[in-house]
Amino acid sequence: MSRRVLVLAHTGREESLKAAWEACAQLHDSGIVPVMQESELRDMERFFGQLSQPVEILHDHVQLPDVELVMVLGGDGTILRAAELVREVDVPLLGVNLGHVGFLAESERADLAQTVEWIARRDYTVEERMTIDVQVWVRGQKIWHTWALNEAAIEKGNRERMIEVVTEVDERPLTSFGCDGVVVATPTGSTAYAFSAGGPVVWPEVEALVIVPISAHALFAKPLVVSPRSRLAVEVLTRTGAQGVLWCDGRRSVDLPPGARVEVTKSATPVRLARTHQTPFSARLVRKFELPIHGWRGPVPQSETIHTGPIPIVRTPRPRPPLQLASGDQPEDDTDPATAK
């Protein structure tokens, strides 16, 4: 049975379409059938001409469950779009960064040929990234239900007016404040919007939820890290009548009238990301953010096991007890007459 890899590209960028053209040719040369969406294939051929190798069309020639892997050419936004497409069919994503930071991507544009070789050899592993389930309630009615890989961001609807919110953890109110918004993020999203708002960086293997206020007018409005089993909620208060808007992964949005309630829990369906090499997350942070590490010397090498010998026992002589003299007796003089002055 033929192996198939879906190639997704950022159709608004010529560089992305060129990378897709090269990827399809290299996949075919490696014995893998390239698959594309029809609109993206037409855009690519309009720029660079028709491929000499056949490309199958998604939904016409092949269905998503028949695809082994999705090769995403673009930045984090393109990978988030791909996650929407494949989340329900358990197909992993492998990102090739053509954007700026591209924190979700596994490799860079210069490594495109090497990435195809890794795919051909099945030299990759798959890790699961936690997602969140998001519900919106207004006057007791659920008006919206979606999910997010990075974050759910409650923001003010009007630039000139902040919104007032109250946060809730496990069905208990925590604090209320005026702000520009509140971000509820996953560990994957901790390096995205939540990071820009001053939240902590959470390692991907740590299962947790992060709450980060945006420009809050309050004494206690610090980022919080809570259990993934917690149920979080943010309510838009009605005191000022200010409206909000909810954005999930920066791609899906809904208006939040005063009194709206946003509930966030861990989702049962993760997103699967393919990794071609086991780069530690700390190394990825250094590379993506160009962090200074000059002067680092590294751990001390343990060349051999050092055995500790027996501990010597030091005996301290006991002090001589004082003489017990009878009544009227005088103590003897121990002074040497030869040295006495």
mmCIF file of C-alpha atoms in Angstrom, residues 40-336:
data_model
loop_
_atom_site.group_PDB
_atom_site.id
_atom_site.type_symbol
_atom_site.label_atom_id
_atom_site.label_comp_id
_atom_site.label_asym_id
_atom_site.label_seq_id
_atom_site.Cartn_x
_atom_site.Cartn_y
_atom_site.Cartn_z
ATOM 1 C CA GLU A 40 -3.538 25.024 -2.863
ATOM 2 C CA LEU A 41 -2.440 22.787 -5.754
ATOM 3 C CA ARG A 42 -3.972 25.199 -8.274
ATOM 4 C CA ASP A 43 -2.247 28.184 -6.604
ATOM 5 C CA MET A 44 1.091 26.366 -6.638
ATOM 6 C CA GLU A 45 0.816 25.388 -10.294
ATOM 7 C CA ARG A 46 -0.167 28.933 -11.251
ATOM 8 C CA PHE A 47 3.139 30.199 -9.827
ATOM 9 C CA PHE A 48 5.536 27.389 -10.803
ATOM 10 C CA GLY A 49 3.824 25.314 -13.461
ATOM 11 C CA GLN A 50 2.480 21.798 -13.370
ATOM 12 C CA LEU A 51 4.459 19.128 -11.574
ATOM 13 C CA SER A 52 5.776 16.287 -13.681
ATOM 14 C CA GLN A 53 4.876 13.899 -10.843
ATOM 15 C CA PRO A 54 1.238 13.127 -9.986
ATOM 16 C CA VAL A 55 -0.295 14.734 -6.889
ATOM 17 C CA GLU A 56 -3.466 13.339 -5.368
ATOM 18 C CA ILE A 57 -6.282 15.656 -4.338
ATOM 19 C CA LEU A 58 -7.579 15.495 -0.778
ATOM 20 C CA HIS A 59 -11.243 14.383 -0.570
ATOM 21 C CA ASP A 60 -11.262 13.530 -4.299
ATOM 22 C CA HIS A 61 -8.587 10.832 -4.530
ATOM 23 C CA VAL A 62 -7.834 10.207 -0.858
ATOM 24 C CA GLN A 63 -9.417 10.830 2.540
ATOM 25 C CA LEU A 64 -7.708 12.153 5.644
ATOM 26 C CA PRO A 65 -7.613 8.811 7.540
ATOM 27 C CA ASP A 66 -5.557 7.371 4.660
ATOM 28 C CA VAL A 67 -2.814 9.984 5.126
ATOM 29 C CA GLU A 68 0.230 8.987 7.201
ATOM 30 C CA LEU A 69 1.413 12.491 8.040
ATOM 31 C CA VAL A 70 0.672 16.158 7.357
ATOM 32 C CA MET A 71 3.679 18.238 6.328
ATOM 33 C CA VAL A 72 2.879 21.870 7.152
ATOM 34 C CA LEU A 73 4.848 24.587 5.374
ATOM 35 C CA GLY A 74 4.457 27.921 7.128
ATOM 36 C CA GLY A 75 4.419 29.508 10.559
ATOM 37 C CA ASP A 76 2.485 28.695 13.699
ATOM 38 C CA GLY A 77 -0.729 30.089 12.181
ATOM 39 C CA THR A 78 -0.544 27.571 9.339
ATOM 40 C CA ILE A 79 0.073 24.757 11.826
ATOM 41 C CA LEU A 80 -2.965 25.851 13.865
ATOM 42 C CA ARG A 81 -5.050 25.764 10.675
ATOM 43 C CA ALA A 82 -3.764 22.269 9.965
ATOM 44 C CA ALA A 83 -4.643 21.201 13.512
ATOM 45 C CA GLU A 84 -8.274 22.159 12.830
ATOM 46 C CA LEU A 85 -8.240 19.900 9.785
ATOM 47 C CA VAL A 86 -6.754 16.732 11.294
ATOM 48 C CA ARG A 87 -7.576 16.834 15.016
ATOM 49 C CA GLU A 88 -10.471 14.372 14.787
ATOM 50 C CA VAL A 89 -8.660 11.820 12.589
ATOM 51 C CA ASP A 90 -5.529 11.213 14.688
ATOM 52 C CA VAL A 91 -3.025 12.223 11.987
ATOM 53 C CA PRO A 92 0.226 13.848 13.226
ATOM 54 C CA LEU A 93 1.515 17.208 12.015
ATOM 55 C CA LEU A 94 5.107 17.989 11.089
ATOM 56 C CA GLY A 95 5.818 21.696 10.674
ATOM 57 C CA VAL A 96 8.533 23.266 8.535
ATOM 58 C CA ASN A 97 8.913 26.856 9.689
ATOM 59 C CA LEU A 98 8.635 29.562 7.045
ATOM 60 C CA GLY A 99 7.561 32.275 9.473
ATOM 61 C CA HIS A 100 9.310 34.206 12.242
ATOM 62 C CA VAL A 101 9.513 32.206 15.478
ATOM 63 C CA GLY A 102 7.540 29.128 14.451
ATOM 64 C CA PHE A 103 7.590 27.530 17.875
ATOM 65 C CA LEU A 104 5.317 24.653 16.817
ATOM 66 C CA ALA A 105 7.467 23.798 13.798
ATOM 67 C CA GLU A 106 9.984 20.978 13.932
ATOM 68 C CA SER A 107 12.440 22.118 11.269
ATOM 69 C CA GLU A 108 13.412 25.162 9.209
ATOM 70 C CA ARG A 109 13.145 25.951 5.509
ATOM 71 C CA ALA A 110 16.807 25.082 4.904
ATOM 72 C CA ASP A 111 16.162 21.570 6.266
ATOM 73 C CA LEU A 112 13.315 20.758 3.850
ATOM 74 C CA ALA A 113 15.204 18.032 1.934
ATOM 75 C CA GLN A 114 16.473 16.493 5.171
ATOM 76 C CA THR A 115 12.951 16.539 6.599
ATOM 77 C CA VAL A 116 11.644 14.592 3.589
ATOM 78 C CA GLU A 117 14.405 12.021 4.139
ATOM 79 C CA TRP A 118 13.371 11.635 7.784
ATOM 80 C CA ILE A 119 9.771 11.113 6.696
ATOM 81 C CA ALA A 120 10.792 8.550 4.076
ATOM 82 C CA ARG A 121 12.752 6.571 6.686
ATOM 83 C CA ARG A 122 9.956 6.979 9.230
ATOM 84 C CA ASP A 123 12.610 8.524 11.417
ATOM 85 C CA TYR A 124 10.230 10.509 13.597
ATOM 86 C CA THR A 125 8.307 10.169 16.823
ATOM 87 C CA VAL A 126 4.858 11.488 17.704
ATOM 88 C CA GLU A 127 3.984 13.399 20.861
ATOM 89 C CA GLU A 128 0.553 14.448 22.068
ATOM 90 C CA ARG A 129 -0.158 18.050 22.997
ATOM 91 C CA MET A 130 -2.957 18.892 25.405
ATOM 92 C CA THR A 131 -5.874 20.957 24.108
ATOM 93 C CA ILE A 132 -8.687 22.763 25.916
ATOM 94 C CA ASP A 133 -12.454 22.588 25.609
ATOM 95 C CA VAL A 134 -14.158 26.017 25.579
ATOM 96 C CA GLN A 135 -17.838 26.786 26.203
ATOM 97 C CA VAL A 136 -19.651 30.130 26.282
ATOM 98 C CA TRP A 137 -22.824 30.645 28.307
ATOM 99 C CA VAL A 138 -25.190 33.636 28.197
ATOM 100 C CA ARG A 139 -28.226 33.810 30.512
ATOM 101 C CA GLY A 140 -28.003 30.089 31.192
ATOM 102 C CA GLN A 141 -27.835 29.088 27.515
ATOM 103 C CA LYS A 142 -24.753 27.623 25.836
ATOM 104 C CA ILE A 143 -24.185 29.743 22.724
ATOM 105 C CA TRP A 144 -20.763 28.452 21.578
ATOM 106 C CA HIS A 145 -18.583 25.377 21.959
ATOM 107 C CA THR A 146 -15.097 24.977 20.501
ATOM 108 C CA TRP A 147 -11.539 23.958 21.365
ATOM 109 C CA ALA A 148 -8.025 25.392 21.280
ATOM 110 C CA LEU A 149 -4.445 24.149 21.103
ATOM 111 C CA ASN A 150 -2.794 27.377 22.264
ATOM 112 C CA GLU A 151 -5.252 29.510 24.196
ATOM 113 C CA ALA A 152 -8.690 30.972 24.756
ATOM 114 C CA ALA A 153 -8.335 34.755 25.021
ATOM 115 C CA ILE A 154 -11.108 36.895 26.511
ATOM 116 C CA GLU A 155 -10.481 40.456 25.307
ATOM 117 C CA LYS A 156 -12.221 43.810 25.533
ATOM 118 C CA GLY A 157 -14.523 44.457 22.611
ATOM 119 C CA ASN A 158 -13.922 48.214 22.406
ATOM 120 C CA ARG A 159 -10.494 49.784 22.416
ATOM 121 C CA GLU A 160 -11.527 52.709 24.594
ATOM 122 C CA ARG A 161 -13.142 50.667 27.384
ATOM 123 C CA MET A 162 -11.692 47.939 29.538
ATOM 124 C CA ILE A 163 -13.816 45.021 30.618
ATOM 125 C CA GLU A 164 -14.422 43.907 34.183
ATOM 126 C CA VAL A 165 -14.164 40.200 34.833
ATOM 127 C CA VAL A 166 -14.190 37.737 37.708
ATOM 128 C CA THR A 167 -12.078 34.576 37.510
ATOM 129 C CA GLU A 168 -13.150 31.228 38.898
ATOM 130 C CA VAL A 169 -11.265 28.010 39.692
ATOM 131 C CA ASP A 170 -13.132 24.792 40.460
ATOM 132 C CA GLU A 171 -16.491 26.577 40.830
ATOM 133 C CA ARG A 172 -15.145 29.038 43.414
ATOM 134 C CA PRO A 173 -14.575 32.757 42.668
ATOM 135 C CA LEU A 174 -10.959 33.886 42.868
ATOM 136 C CA THR A 175 -10.768 37.622 42.150
ATOM 137 C CA SER A 176 -12.310 40.360 39.996
ATOM 138 C CA PHE A 177 -10.582 43.216 38.208
ATOM 139 C CA GLY A 178 -10.745 45.547 35.246
ATOM 140 C CA CYS A 179 -8.426 44.611 32.402
ATOM 141 C CA ASP A 180 -7.794 44.418 28.696
ATOM 142 C CA GLY A 181 -8.423 40.695 28.834
ATOM 143 C CA VAL A 182 -7.566 37.280 30.266
ATOM 144 C CA VAL A 183 -5.708 34.442 28.531
ATOM 145 C CA VAL A 184 -6.329 30.799 29.471
ATOM 146 C CA ALA A 185 -3.545 28.776 27.860
ATOM 147 C CA THR A 186 -2.192 25.250 27.510
ATOM 148 C CA PRO A 187 1.518 24.434 27.979
ATOM 149 C CA THR A 188 1.845 24.640 24.185
ATOM 150 C CA GLY A 189 0.256 28.095 24.244
ATOM 151 C CA SER A 190 2.438 29.278 27.123
ATOM 152 C CA THR A 191 5.040 30.404 24.560
ATOM 153 C CA ALA A 192 2.468 32.286 22.468
ATOM 154 C CA TYR A 193 -0.090 34.905 23.553
ATOM 155 C CA ALA A 194 0.244 34.034 27.253
ATOM 156 C CA PHE A 195 4.028 34.521 27.058
ATOM 157 C CA SER A 196 3.586 37.947 25.451
ATOM 158 C CA ALA A 197 1.223 38.945 28.265
ATOM 159 C CA GLY A 198 3.825 38.078 30.911
ATOM 160 C CA GLY A 199 2.861 34.498 31.692
ATOM 161 C CA PRO A 200 5.240 31.667 32.586
ATOM 162 C CA VAL A 201 6.796 29.254 30.107
ATOM 163 C CA VAL A 202 5.506 25.750 30.809
ATOM 164 C CA TRP A 203 7.343 22.681 29.496
ATOM 165 C CA PRO A 204 5.133 20.696 27.053
ATOM 166 C CA GLU A 205 5.261 17.501 29.100
ATOM 167 C CA VAL A 206 3.845 19.333 32.130
ATOM 168 C CA GLU A 207 0.074 19.021 32.116
ATOM 169 C CA ALA A 208 -1.338 22.275 33.460
ATOM 170 C CA LEU A 209 -3.556 25.230 32.634
ATOM 171 C CA VAL A 210 -2.301 28.811 32.761
ATOM 172 C CA ILE A 211 -4.358 31.931 33.538
ATOM 173 C CA VAL A 212 -2.737 35.231 32.520
ATOM 174 C CA PRO A 213 -4.440 38.638 33.024
ATOM 175 C CA ILE A 214 -3.744 41.286 30.368
ATOM 176 C CA SER A 215 -3.041 44.810 31.702
ATOM 177 C CA ALA A 216 -5.108 44.239 34.843
ATOM 178 C CA HIS A 217 -5.970 47.099 37.206
ATOM 179 C CA ALA A 218 -5.629 45.097 40.413
ATOM 180 C CA LEU A 219 -3.179 44.341 43.184
ATOM 181 C CA PHE A 220 -3.626 40.554 42.920
ATOM 182 C CA ALA A 221 -3.762 39.787 39.215
ATOM 183 C CA LYS A 222 -0.767 37.539 38.678
ATOM 184 C CA PRO A 223 -0.401 34.614 36.282
ATOM 185 C CA LEU A 224 -1.573 31.336 37.786
ATOM 186 C CA VAL A 225 -0.717 27.711 36.983
ATOM 187 C CA VAL A 226 -3.465 25.262 37.961
ATOM 188 C CA SER A 227 -4.206 21.571 37.656
ATOM 189 C CA PRO A 228 -5.381 20.215 34.281
ATOM 190 C CA ARG A 229 -8.263 18.630 36.172
ATOM 191 C CA SER A 230 -9.536 22.047 37.265
ATOM 192 C CA ARG A 231 -12.550 23.751 35.738
ATOM 193 C CA LEU A 232 -11.801 27.381 34.956
ATOM 194 C CA ALA A 233 -14.263 30.161 34.211
ATOM 195 C CA VAL A 234 -14.122 33.860 33.390
ATOM 196 C CA GLU A 235 -17.290 35.945 33.679
ATOM 197 C CA VAL A 236 -17.749 39.339 32.044
ATOM 198 C CA LEU A 237 -19.308 41.581 34.698
ATOM 199 C CA THR A 238 -22.237 43.843 33.943
ATOM 200 C CA ARG A 239 -21.241 46.885 36.061
ATOM 201 C CA THR A 240 -19.859 48.956 33.175
ATOM 202 C CA GLY A 241 -21.819 47.403 30.319
ATOM 203 C CA ALA A 242 -18.560 46.807 28.391
ATOM 204 C CA GLN A 243 -18.601 43.955 25.907
ATOM 205 C CA GLY A 244 -15.861 41.449 25.237
ATOM 206 C CA VAL A 245 -14.797 39.043 22.519
ATOM 207 C CA LEU A 246 -13.413 35.520 22.804
ATOM 208 C CA TRP A 247 -10.674 34.346 20.448
ATOM 209 C CA CYS A 248 -9.515 30.709 20.313
ATOM 210 C CA ASP A 249 -6.062 30.233 18.794
ATOM 211 C CA GLY A 250 -6.546 33.587 17.073
ATOM 212 C CA ARG A 251 -8.726 31.863 14.458
ATOM 213 C CA ARG A 252 -12.257 31.495 15.849
ATOM 214 C CA SER A 253 -14.142 34.188 17.730
ATOM 215 C CA VAL A 254 -17.478 35.014 19.325
ATOM 216 C CA ASP A 255 -18.791 38.207 20.965
ATOM 217 C CA LEU A 256 -19.223 38.233 24.740
ATOM 218 C CA PRO A 257 -22.063 40.454 25.997
ATOM 219 C CA PRO A 258 -22.065 41.657 29.621
ATOM 220 C CA GLY A 259 -22.861 38.691 31.833
ATOM 221 C CA ALA A 260 -21.300 36.120 29.497
ATOM 222 C CA ARG A 261 -19.469 33.194 31.064
ATOM 223 C CA VAL A 262 -16.531 31.346 29.464
ATOM 224 C CA GLU A 263 -15.735 27.870 30.829
ATOM 225 C CA VAL A 264 -12.453 26.118 30.062
ATOM 226 C CA THR A 265 -11.478 22.509 30.794
ATOM 227 C CA LYS A 266 -8.899 20.060 29.486
ATOM 228 C CA SER A 267 -10.103 18.399 26.289
ATOM 229 C CA ALA A 268 -10.079 14.648 25.847
ATOM 230 C CA THR A 269 -8.746 14.977 22.269
ATOM 231 C CA PRO A 270 -5.100 16.047 21.912
ATOM 232 C CA VAL A 271 -3.223 17.288 18.859
ATOM 233 C CA ARG A 272 -0.388 15.030 17.675
ATOM 234 C CA LEU A 273 2.912 16.596 16.592
ATOM 235 C CA ALA A 274 5.649 14.666 14.794
ATOM 236 C CA ARG A 275 9.229 15.152 15.948
ATOM 237 C CA THR A 276 12.179 14.229 13.728
ATOM 238 C CA HIS A 277 14.755 14.521 16.514
ATOM 239 C CA GLN A 278 14.565 14.646 20.276
ATOM 240 C CA THR A 279 15.666 18.225 20.885
ATOM 241 C CA PRO A 280 15.224 19.234 24.531
ATOM 242 C CA PHE A 281 12.633 21.940 25.051
ATOM 243 C CA SER A 282 15.252 24.140 26.703
ATOM 244 C CA ALA A 283 17.370 23.985 23.540
ATOM 245 C CA ARG A 284 14.339 24.956 21.477
ATOM 246 C CA LEU A 285 13.758 27.965 23.730
ATOM 247 C CA VAL A 286 17.354 29.076 23.258
ATOM 248 C CA ARG A 287 17.193 28.673 19.475
ATOM 249 C CA LYS A 288 13.786 30.240 18.871
ATOM 250 C CA PHE A 289 14.242 33.227 21.198
ATOM 251 C CA GLU A 290 18.003 33.566 20.613
ATOM 252 C CA LEU A 291 18.656 33.504 24.356
ATOM 253 C CA PRO A 292 22.181 34.391 25.562
ATOM 254 C CA ILE A 293 24.026 31.384 26.973
ATOM 255 C CA HIS A 294 27.613 32.681 26.864
ATOM 256 C CA GLY A 295 29.733 31.492 29.777
ATOM 257 C CA TRP A 296 27.826 28.247 30.322
ATOM 258 C CA ARG A 297 30.266 25.471 31.274
ATOM 259 C CA GLY A 298 27.886 22.537 31.623
ATOM 260 C CA PRO A 299 27.638 19.761 34.193
ATOM 261 C CA VAL A 300 30.785 18.318 35.741
ATOM 262 C CA PRO A 301 31.651 15.001 34.014
ATOM 263 C CA GLN A 302 31.497 12.009 36.314
ATOM 264 C CA SER A 303 34.516 10.000 35.077
ATOM 265 C CA GLU A 304 34.698 7.569 37.958
ATOM 266 C CA THR A 305 32.935 6.695 41.164
ATOM 267 C CA ILE A 306 34.569 8.139 44.258
ATOM 268 C CA HIS A 307 34.500 5.870 47.313
ATOM 269 C CA THR A 308 34.729 7.374 50.760
ATOM 270 C CA GLY A 309 37.038 5.561 53.198
ATOM 271 C CA PRO A 310 36.256 4.788 56.829
ATOM 272 C CA ILE A 311 35.786 7.797 59.038
ATOM 273 C CA PRO A 312 38.435 7.877 61.791
ATOM 274 C CA ILE A 313 37.152 7.894 65.346
ATOM 275 C CA VAL A 314 38.761 10.585 67.490
ATOM 276 C CA ARG A 315 38.550 9.900 71.219
ATOM 277 C CA THR A 316 38.570 12.937 73.489
ATOM 278 C CA PRO A 317 40.070 12.253 76.966
ATOM 279 C CA ARG A 318 37.691 12.810 79.775
ATOM 280 C CA PRO A 319 38.580 15.651 82.159
ATOM 281 C CA ARG A 320 40.024 14.541 85.555
ATOM 282 C CA PRO A 321 37.445 14.919 88.298
ATOM 283 C CA PRO A 322 38.316 17.411 91.051
ATOM 284 C CA LEU A 323 39.903 16.067 94.259
ATOM 285 C CA GLN A 324 37.645 15.535 97.214
ATOM 286 C CA LEU A 325 39.426 16.983 100.288
ATOM 287 C CA ALA A 326 38.605 16.304 103.861
ATOM 288 C CA SER A 327 37.847 19.201 106.142
ATOM 289 C CA GLY A 328 41.053 21.069 107.127
ATOM 290 C CA ASP A 329 43.264 19.339 104.510
ATOM 291 C CA GLN A 330 45.289 21.405 102.026
ATOM 292 C CA PRO A 331 45.753 20.395 98.406
ATOM 293 C CA GLU A 332 49.150 19.028 97.445
ATOM 294 C CA ASP A 333 51.435 21.321 95.522
ATOM 295 C CA ASP A 334 52.321 19.685 92.172
ATOM 296 C CA THR A 335 54.809 22.394 91.332
ATOM 297 C CA ASP A 336 58.295 21.149 90.485
#
